[in-house]
Tab-separated table of C-alpha atoms and ligand atoms in Angstrom:
chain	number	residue	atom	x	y	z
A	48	UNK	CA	24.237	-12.600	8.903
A	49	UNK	CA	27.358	-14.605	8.488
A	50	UNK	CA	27.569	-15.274	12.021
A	51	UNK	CA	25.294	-17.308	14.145
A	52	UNK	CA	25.483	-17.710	17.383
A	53	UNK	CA	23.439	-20.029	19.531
A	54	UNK	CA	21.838	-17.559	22.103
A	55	UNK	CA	19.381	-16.525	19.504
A	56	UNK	CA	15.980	-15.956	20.418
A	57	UNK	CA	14.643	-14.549	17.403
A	58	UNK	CA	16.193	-15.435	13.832
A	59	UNK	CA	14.681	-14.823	10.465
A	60	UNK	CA	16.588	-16.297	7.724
A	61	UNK	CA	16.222	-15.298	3.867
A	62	UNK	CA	12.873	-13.626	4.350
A	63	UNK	CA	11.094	-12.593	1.361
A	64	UNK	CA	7.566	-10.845	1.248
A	65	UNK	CA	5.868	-8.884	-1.538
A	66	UNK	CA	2.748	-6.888	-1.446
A	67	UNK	CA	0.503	-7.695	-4.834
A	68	UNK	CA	-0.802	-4.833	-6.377
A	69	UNK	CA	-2.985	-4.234	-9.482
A	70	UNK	CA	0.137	-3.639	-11.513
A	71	UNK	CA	2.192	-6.937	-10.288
A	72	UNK	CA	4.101	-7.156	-7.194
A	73	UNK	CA	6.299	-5.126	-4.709
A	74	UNK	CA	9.384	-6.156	-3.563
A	75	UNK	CA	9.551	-4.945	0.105
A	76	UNK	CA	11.617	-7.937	1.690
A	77	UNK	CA	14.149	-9.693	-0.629
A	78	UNK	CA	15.992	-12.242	1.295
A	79	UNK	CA	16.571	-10.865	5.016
A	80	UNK	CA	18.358	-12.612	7.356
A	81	UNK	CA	19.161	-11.391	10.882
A	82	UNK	CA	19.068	-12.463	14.587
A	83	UNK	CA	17.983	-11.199	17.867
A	84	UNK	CA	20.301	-12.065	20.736
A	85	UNK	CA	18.318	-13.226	23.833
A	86	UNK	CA	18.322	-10.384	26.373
A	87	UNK	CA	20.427	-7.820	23.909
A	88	UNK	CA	19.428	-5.017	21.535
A	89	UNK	CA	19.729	-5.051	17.348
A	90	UNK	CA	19.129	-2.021	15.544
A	91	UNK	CA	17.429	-2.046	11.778
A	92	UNK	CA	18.208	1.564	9.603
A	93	UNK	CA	17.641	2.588	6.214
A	94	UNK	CA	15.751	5.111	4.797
A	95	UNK	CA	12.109	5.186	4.184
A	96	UNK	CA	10.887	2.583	1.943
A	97	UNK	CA	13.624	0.333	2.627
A	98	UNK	CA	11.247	-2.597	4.323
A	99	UNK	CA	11.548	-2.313	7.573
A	100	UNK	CA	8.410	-2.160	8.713
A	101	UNK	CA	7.358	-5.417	6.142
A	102	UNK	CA	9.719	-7.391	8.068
A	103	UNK	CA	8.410	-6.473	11.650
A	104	UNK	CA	4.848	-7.247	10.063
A	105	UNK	CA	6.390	-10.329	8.468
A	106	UNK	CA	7.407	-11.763	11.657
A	107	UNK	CA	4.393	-11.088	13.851
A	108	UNK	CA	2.094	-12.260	10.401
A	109	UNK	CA	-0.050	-8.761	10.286
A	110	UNK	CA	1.068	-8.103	6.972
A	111	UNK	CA	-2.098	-6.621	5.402
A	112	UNK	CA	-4.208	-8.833	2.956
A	113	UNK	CA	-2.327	-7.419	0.182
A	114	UNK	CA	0.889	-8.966	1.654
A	115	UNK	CA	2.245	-12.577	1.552
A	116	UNK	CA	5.878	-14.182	2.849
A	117	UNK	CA	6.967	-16.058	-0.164
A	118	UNK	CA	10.426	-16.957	1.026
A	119	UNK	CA	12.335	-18.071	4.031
A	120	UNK	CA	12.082	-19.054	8.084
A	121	UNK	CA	11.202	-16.905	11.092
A	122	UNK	CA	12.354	-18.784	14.070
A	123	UNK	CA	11.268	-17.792	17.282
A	124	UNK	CA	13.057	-19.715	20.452
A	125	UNK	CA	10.092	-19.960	23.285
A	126	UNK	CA	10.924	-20.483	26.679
A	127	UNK	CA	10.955	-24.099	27.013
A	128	UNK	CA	13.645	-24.441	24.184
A	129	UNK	CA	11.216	-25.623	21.443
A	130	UNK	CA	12.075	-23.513	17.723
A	131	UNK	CA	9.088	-22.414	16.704
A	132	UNK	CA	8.458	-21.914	12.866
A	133	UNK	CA	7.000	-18.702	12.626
A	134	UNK	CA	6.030	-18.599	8.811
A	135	UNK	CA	4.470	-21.964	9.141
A	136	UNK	CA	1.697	-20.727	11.492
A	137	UNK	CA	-1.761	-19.434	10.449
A	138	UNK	CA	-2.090	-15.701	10.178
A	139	UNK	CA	-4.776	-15.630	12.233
A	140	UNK	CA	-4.522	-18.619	14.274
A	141	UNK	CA	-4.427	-19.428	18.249
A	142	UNK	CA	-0.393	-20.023	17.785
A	143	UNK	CA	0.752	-16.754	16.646
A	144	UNK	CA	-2.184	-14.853	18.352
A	145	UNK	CA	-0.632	-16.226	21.409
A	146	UNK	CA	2.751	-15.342	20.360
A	147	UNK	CA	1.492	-11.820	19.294
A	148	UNK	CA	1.728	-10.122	22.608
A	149	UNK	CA	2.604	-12.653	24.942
A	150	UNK	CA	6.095	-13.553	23.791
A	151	UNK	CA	6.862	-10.695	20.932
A	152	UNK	CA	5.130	-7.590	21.233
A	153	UNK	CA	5.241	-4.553	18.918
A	154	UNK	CA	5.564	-0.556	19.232
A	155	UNK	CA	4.498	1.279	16.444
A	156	UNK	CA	5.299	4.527	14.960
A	157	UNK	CA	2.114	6.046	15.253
A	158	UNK	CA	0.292	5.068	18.992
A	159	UNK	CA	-2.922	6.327	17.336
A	160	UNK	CA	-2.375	2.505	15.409
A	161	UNK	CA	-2.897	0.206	17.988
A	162	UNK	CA	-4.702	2.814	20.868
A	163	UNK	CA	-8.616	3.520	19.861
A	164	UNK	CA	-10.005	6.758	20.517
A	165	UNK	CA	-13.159	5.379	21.929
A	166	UNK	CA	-11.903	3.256	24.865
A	167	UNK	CA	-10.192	4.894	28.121
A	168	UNK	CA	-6.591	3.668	28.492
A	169	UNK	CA	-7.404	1.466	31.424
A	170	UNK	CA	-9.695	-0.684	29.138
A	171	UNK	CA	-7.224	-1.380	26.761
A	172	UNK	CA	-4.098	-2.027	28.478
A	173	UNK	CA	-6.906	-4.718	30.164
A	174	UNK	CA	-7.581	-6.119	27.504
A	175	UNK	CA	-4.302	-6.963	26.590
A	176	UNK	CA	-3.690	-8.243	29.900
A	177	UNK	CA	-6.882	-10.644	30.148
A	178	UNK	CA	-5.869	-11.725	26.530
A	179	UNK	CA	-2.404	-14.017	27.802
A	180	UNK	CA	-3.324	-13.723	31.699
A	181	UNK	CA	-6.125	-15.310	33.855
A	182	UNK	CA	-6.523	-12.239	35.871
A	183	UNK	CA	-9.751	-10.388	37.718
A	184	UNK	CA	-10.943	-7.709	36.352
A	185	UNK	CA	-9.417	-5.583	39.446
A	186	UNK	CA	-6.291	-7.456	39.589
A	187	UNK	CA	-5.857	-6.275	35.285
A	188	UNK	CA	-6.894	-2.986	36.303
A	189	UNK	CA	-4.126	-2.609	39.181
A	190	UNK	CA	-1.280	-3.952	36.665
A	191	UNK	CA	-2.628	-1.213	34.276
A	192	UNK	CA	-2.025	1.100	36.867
A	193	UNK	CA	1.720	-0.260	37.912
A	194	UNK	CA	2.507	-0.505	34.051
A	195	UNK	CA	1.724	3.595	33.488
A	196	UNK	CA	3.344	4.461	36.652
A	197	UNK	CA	6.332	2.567	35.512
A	198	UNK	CA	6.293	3.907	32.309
A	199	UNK	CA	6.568	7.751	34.622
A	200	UNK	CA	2.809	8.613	33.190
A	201	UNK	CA	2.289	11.177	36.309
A	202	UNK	CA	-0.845	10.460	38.747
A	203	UNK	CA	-1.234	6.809	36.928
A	204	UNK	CA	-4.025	6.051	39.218
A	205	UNK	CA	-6.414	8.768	37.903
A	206	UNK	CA	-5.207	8.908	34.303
A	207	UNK	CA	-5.641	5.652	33.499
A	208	UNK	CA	-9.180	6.202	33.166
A	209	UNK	CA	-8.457	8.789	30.721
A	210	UNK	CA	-8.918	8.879	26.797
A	211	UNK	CA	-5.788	8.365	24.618
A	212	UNK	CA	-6.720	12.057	23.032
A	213	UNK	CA	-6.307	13.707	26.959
A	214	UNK	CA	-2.818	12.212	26.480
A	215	UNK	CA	0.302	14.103	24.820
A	216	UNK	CA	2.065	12.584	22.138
A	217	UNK	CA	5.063	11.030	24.521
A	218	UNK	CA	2.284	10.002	27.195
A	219	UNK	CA	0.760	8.630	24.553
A	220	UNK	CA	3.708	6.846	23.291
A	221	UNK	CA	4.225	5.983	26.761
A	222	UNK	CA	0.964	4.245	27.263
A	223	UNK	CA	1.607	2.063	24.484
A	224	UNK	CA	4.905	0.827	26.108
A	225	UNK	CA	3.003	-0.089	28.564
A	226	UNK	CA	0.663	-1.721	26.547
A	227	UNK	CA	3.547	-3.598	24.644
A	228	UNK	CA	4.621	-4.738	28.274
A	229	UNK	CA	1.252	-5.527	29.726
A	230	UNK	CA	1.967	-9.582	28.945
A	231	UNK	CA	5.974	-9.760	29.984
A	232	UNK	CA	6.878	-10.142	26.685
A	233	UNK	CA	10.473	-11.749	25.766
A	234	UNK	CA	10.894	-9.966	22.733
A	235	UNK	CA	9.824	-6.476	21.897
A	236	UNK	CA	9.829	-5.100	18.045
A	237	UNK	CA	9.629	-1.006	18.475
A	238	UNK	CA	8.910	0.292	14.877
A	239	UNK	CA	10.142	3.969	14.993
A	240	UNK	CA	9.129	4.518	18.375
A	241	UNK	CA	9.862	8.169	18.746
A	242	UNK	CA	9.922	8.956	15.049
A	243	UNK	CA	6.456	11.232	15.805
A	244	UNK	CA	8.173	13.093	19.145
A	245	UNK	CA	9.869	16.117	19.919
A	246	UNK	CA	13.590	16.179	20.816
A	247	UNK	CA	13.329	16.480	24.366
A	248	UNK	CA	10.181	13.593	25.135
A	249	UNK	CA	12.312	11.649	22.135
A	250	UNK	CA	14.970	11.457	24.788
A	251	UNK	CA	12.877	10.683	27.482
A	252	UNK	CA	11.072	7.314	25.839
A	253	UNK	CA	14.552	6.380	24.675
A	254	UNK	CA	16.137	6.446	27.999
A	255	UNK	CA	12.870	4.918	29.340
A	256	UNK	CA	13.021	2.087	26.671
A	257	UNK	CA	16.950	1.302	27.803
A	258	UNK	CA	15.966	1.000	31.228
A	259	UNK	CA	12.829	-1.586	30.523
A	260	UNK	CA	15.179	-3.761	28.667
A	261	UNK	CA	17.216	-3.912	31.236
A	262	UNK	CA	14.662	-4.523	33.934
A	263	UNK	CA	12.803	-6.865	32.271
A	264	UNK	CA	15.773	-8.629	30.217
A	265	UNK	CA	13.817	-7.931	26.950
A	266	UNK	CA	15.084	-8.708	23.616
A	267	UNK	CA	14.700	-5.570	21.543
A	268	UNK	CA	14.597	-5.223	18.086
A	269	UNK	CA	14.662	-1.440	17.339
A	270	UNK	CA	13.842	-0.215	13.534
A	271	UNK	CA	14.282	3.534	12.790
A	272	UNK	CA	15.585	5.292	10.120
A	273	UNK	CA	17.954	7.667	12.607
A	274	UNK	CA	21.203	6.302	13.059
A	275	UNK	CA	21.516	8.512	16.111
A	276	UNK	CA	18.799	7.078	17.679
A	277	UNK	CA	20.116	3.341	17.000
A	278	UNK	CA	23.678	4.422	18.240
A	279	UNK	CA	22.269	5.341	21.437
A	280	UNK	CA	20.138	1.931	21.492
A	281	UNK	CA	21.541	-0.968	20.771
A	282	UNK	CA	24.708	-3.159	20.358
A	283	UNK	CA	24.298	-4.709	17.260
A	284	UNK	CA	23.268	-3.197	13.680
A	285	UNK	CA	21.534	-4.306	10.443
A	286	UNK	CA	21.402	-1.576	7.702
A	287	UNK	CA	18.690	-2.756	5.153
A	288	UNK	CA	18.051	-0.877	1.586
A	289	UNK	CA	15.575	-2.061	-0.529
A	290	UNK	CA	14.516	-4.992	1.091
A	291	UNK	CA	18.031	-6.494	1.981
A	292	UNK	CA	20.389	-6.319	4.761
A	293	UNK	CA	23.279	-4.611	3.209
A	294	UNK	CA	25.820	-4.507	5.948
A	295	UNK	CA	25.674	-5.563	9.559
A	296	UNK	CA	28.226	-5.319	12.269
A	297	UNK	CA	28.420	-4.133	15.836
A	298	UNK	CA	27.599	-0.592	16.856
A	299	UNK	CA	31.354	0.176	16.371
A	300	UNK	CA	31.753	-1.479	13.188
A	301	UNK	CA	29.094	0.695	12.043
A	302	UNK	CA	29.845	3.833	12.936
A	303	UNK	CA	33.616	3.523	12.931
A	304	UNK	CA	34.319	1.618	10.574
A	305	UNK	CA	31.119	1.619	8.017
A	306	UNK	CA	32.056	-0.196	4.166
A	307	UNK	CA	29.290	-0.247	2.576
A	308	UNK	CA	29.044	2.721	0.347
A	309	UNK	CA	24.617	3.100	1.949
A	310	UNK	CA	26.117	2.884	5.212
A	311	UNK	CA	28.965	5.841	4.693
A	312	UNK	CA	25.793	8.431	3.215
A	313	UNK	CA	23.683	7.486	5.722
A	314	UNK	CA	26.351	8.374	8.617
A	315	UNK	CA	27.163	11.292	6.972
A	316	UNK	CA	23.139	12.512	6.584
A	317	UNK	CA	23.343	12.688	10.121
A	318	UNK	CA	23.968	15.913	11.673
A	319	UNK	CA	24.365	15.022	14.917
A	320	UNK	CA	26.851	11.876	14.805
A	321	UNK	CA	29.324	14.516	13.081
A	322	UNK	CA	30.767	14.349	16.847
A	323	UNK	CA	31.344	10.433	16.041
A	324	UNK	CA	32.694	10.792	12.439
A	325	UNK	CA	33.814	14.330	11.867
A	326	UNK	CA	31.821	15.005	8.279
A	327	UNK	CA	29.426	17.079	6.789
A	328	UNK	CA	26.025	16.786	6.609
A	329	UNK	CA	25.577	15.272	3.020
A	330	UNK	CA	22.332	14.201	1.437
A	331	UNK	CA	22.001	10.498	-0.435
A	332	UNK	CA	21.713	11.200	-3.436
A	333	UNK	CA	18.536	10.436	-5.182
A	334	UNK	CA	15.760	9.135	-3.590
A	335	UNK	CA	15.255	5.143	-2.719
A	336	UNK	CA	14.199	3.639	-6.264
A	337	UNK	CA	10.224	1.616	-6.162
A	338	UNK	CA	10.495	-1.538	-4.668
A	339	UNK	CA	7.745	-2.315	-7.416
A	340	UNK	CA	10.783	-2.423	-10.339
A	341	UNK	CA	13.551	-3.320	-8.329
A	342	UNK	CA	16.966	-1.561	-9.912
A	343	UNK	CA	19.442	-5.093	-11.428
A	344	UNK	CA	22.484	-6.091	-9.779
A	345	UNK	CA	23.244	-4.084	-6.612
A	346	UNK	CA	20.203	-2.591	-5.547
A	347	UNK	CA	22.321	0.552	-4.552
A	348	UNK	CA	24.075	0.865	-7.669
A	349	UNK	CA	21.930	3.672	-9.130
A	350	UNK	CA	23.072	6.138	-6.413
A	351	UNK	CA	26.192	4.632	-5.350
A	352	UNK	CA	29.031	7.089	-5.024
A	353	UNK	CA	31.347	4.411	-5.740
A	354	UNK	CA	29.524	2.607	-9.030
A	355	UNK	CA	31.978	-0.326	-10.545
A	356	UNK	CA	30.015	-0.262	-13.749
A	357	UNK	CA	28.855	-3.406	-14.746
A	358	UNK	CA	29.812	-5.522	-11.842
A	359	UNK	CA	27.309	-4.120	-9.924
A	360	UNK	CA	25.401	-3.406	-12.247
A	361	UNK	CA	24.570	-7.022	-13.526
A	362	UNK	CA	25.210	-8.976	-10.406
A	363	UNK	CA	23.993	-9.613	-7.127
A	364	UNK	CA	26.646	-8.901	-4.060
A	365	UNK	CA	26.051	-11.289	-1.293
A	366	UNK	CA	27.183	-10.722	2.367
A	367	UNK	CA	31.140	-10.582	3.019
A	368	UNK	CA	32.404	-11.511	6.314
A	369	UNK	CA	34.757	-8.223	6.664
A	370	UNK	CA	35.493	-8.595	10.852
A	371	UNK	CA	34.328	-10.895	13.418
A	372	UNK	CA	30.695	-9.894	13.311
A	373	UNK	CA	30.973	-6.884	10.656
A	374	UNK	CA	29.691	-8.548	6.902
A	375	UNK	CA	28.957	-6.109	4.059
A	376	UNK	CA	27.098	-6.835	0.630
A	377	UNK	CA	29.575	-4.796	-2.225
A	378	UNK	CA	31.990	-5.365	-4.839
A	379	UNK	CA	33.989	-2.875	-3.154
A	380	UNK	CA	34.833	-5.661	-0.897
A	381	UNK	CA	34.534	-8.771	-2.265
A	382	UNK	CA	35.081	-10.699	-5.700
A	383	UNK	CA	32.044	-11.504	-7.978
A	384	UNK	CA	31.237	-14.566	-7.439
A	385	UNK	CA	29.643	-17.506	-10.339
A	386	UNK	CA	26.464	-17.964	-8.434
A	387	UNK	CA	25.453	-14.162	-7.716
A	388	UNK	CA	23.919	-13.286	-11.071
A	389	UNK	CA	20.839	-11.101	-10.818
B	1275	LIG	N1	0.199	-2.156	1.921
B	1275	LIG	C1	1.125	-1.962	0.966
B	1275	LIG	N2	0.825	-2.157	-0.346
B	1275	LIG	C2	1.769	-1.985	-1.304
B	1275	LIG	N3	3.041	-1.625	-1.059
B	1275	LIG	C3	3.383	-1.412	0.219
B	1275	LIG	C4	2.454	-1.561	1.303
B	1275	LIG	N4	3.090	-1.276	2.463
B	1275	LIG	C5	4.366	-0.961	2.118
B	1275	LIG	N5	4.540	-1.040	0.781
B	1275	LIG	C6	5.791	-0.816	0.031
B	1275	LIG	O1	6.742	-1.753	0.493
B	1275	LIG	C7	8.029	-1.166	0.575
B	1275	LIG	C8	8.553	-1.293	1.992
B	1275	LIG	O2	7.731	-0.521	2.867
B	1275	LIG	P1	7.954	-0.434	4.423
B	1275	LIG	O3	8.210	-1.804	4.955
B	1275	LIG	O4	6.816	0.309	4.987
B	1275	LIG	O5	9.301	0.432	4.505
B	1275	LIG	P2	9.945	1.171	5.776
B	1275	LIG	O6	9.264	0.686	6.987
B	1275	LIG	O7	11.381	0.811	5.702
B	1275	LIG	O8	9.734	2.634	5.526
B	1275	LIG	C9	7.867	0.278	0.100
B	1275	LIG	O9	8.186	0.324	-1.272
B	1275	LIG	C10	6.395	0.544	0.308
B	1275	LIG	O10	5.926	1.500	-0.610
B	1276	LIG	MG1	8.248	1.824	8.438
């Protein structure tokens, strides 16, 4: 980002992380930087593929075994001020386990991920409470019976002894907000939270996840790959192909006033923002290249509707301050420059 502003509470800067595979290496994260305002929402789109969910994993450190951060910082501001260093910290140390959870928690996509099938609902939003909080065993069990009934699961007090299976999908997804929340967390990371839902319980978590940040003055990082769920969602956006941020401005910058050639296909795949933008529903075209052999140059170049040649072909853009918080990574707006050779 070409800003930065002091009220950070999260900030990653020029995150890199591969995954090593039998053939060599893939290139999910390639140099990310971004920032979560303290108290406010960012938004993280691109299509499938693109790395999003590496650099969630990056920051809490559950990349698989596979996966390693070879580049860059991951600040996290705790509440006493100090900048903590999150890269630095053992993957499996007491730091970041007490980080995981207590300050930053995570959603994920599929609730099935982080709720077993063998233990009733109750047991494991206690156990995520007893992990960060010295509480009874009675006194967990009554905050895991607030946290559902906040969360609008219906008769809280008897469900909570239920199965995650006796659930529907958006209880279910439900139930793991609550989980997420069970430790007051500062900062929440929801991967795709409603990407598994229907339309109508889609809604329903969304509106329910705007009124928990408000209530509980969360930071929220929100990653999807629906630009009509982010424009409903947050303030601030970071589009991200291929493992780099390629533009990033406010929610209006984005949608009204999008430059980077990604951002423009991506606005237009999206039937229902034709109400913000007027156009056609138009497929990208192609499909995202492997992050294993990363395309030269622009990363977007091989499907870019407005392909230089060369210039992007054989060098790297880097990001372009083109408003007060709007920067965009293209040729189309800025000069090639000696040191952004691929
Ligand atoms: N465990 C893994 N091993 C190897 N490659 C992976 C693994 N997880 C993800 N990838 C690859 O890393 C890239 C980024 O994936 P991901 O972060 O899941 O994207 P997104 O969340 O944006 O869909 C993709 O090319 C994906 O195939
Ligand atoms: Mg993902």
């Amino acid at each position: 980002m070409v800003d930065s502003s002091d009220n950070w509470i999260l900030r990653v800067s020029n995150l890199e992380a591969k995954f090593l595979v039998d053939e060599g290496a893939v290139h999910a994260v390639n140099g990310v930087s971004l920032e979560v305002p303290a108290g406010e929402s960012i938004g993280i789109v691109g299509e499938s593929g693109c790395g999003k969910t590496a650099t969630a994993y990056s920051i809490l450190q559950l990349l698989p075994s596979t996966g390693k951060i070879t580049n860059g910082k991951i600040e996290y501001r705790a509440k006493d001020g100090t900048v903590l260093d999150l890269t630095a910290m053992k993957t499996e140390g007491r730091q970041i386990r007490s980080i995981r959870g207590g300050d930053i928690s995570m959603i994920f996509q599929e609730p099935m991920t982080s709720l077993s099938p063998v233990h009733t609902v109750c047991n494991q939003i206690c156990e995520a409470i007893r992990l960060h909080q010295p509480l009874t065993e009675k006194q967990a069990r009554n905050r895991a019976i607030e946290l559902l009934a906040m969360v609008a699961i219906p008769d809280a007090k008897r469900r909570v002894d239920e199965y995650p299976f006796q659930f529907s999908g958006g209880m279910r997804q439900r139930a793991m907000i609550a989980m997420a929340l069970a430790c007051n967390p500062r900062v929440l990371i929801a991967d795709e939270p409603t990407t598994a839902l229907d339309v109508t319980t889609q809604a329903q978590v969304l509106k329910l996840m705007n009124r928990i940040q408000d209530e509980f003055d969360l930071s929220l990082m929100l990653i999807t790959h629906d630009l009509g769920v982010i424009a409903q969602m947050v303030s601030f956006v970071y589009v991200m192909y291929l493992g780099k941020i390629v533009e990033s401005g406010t929610v209006y910058d984005i949608f009204d006033n999008p430059k980077h050639p990604y951002t423009r296909d991506l606005i237009k795949s999206v039937p229902k923002l034709r109400g913000l933008r007027g156009e056609r529903v138009a497929a990208i075209k192609g499909s995202v290249p492997s992050a294993y052999r990363l395309p030269t140059g622009c990363s977007f170049h091989t499907r870019c509707r407005d392909y230089l040649g060369d210039v992007c072909r054989l060098n790297t853009p880097i990001p372009e301050k083109v408003g007060e918080h709007h920067s965009v990574s293209c040729f189309l707006h800025s000069p090639v420059k000696e040191t952004g050779n691929a």
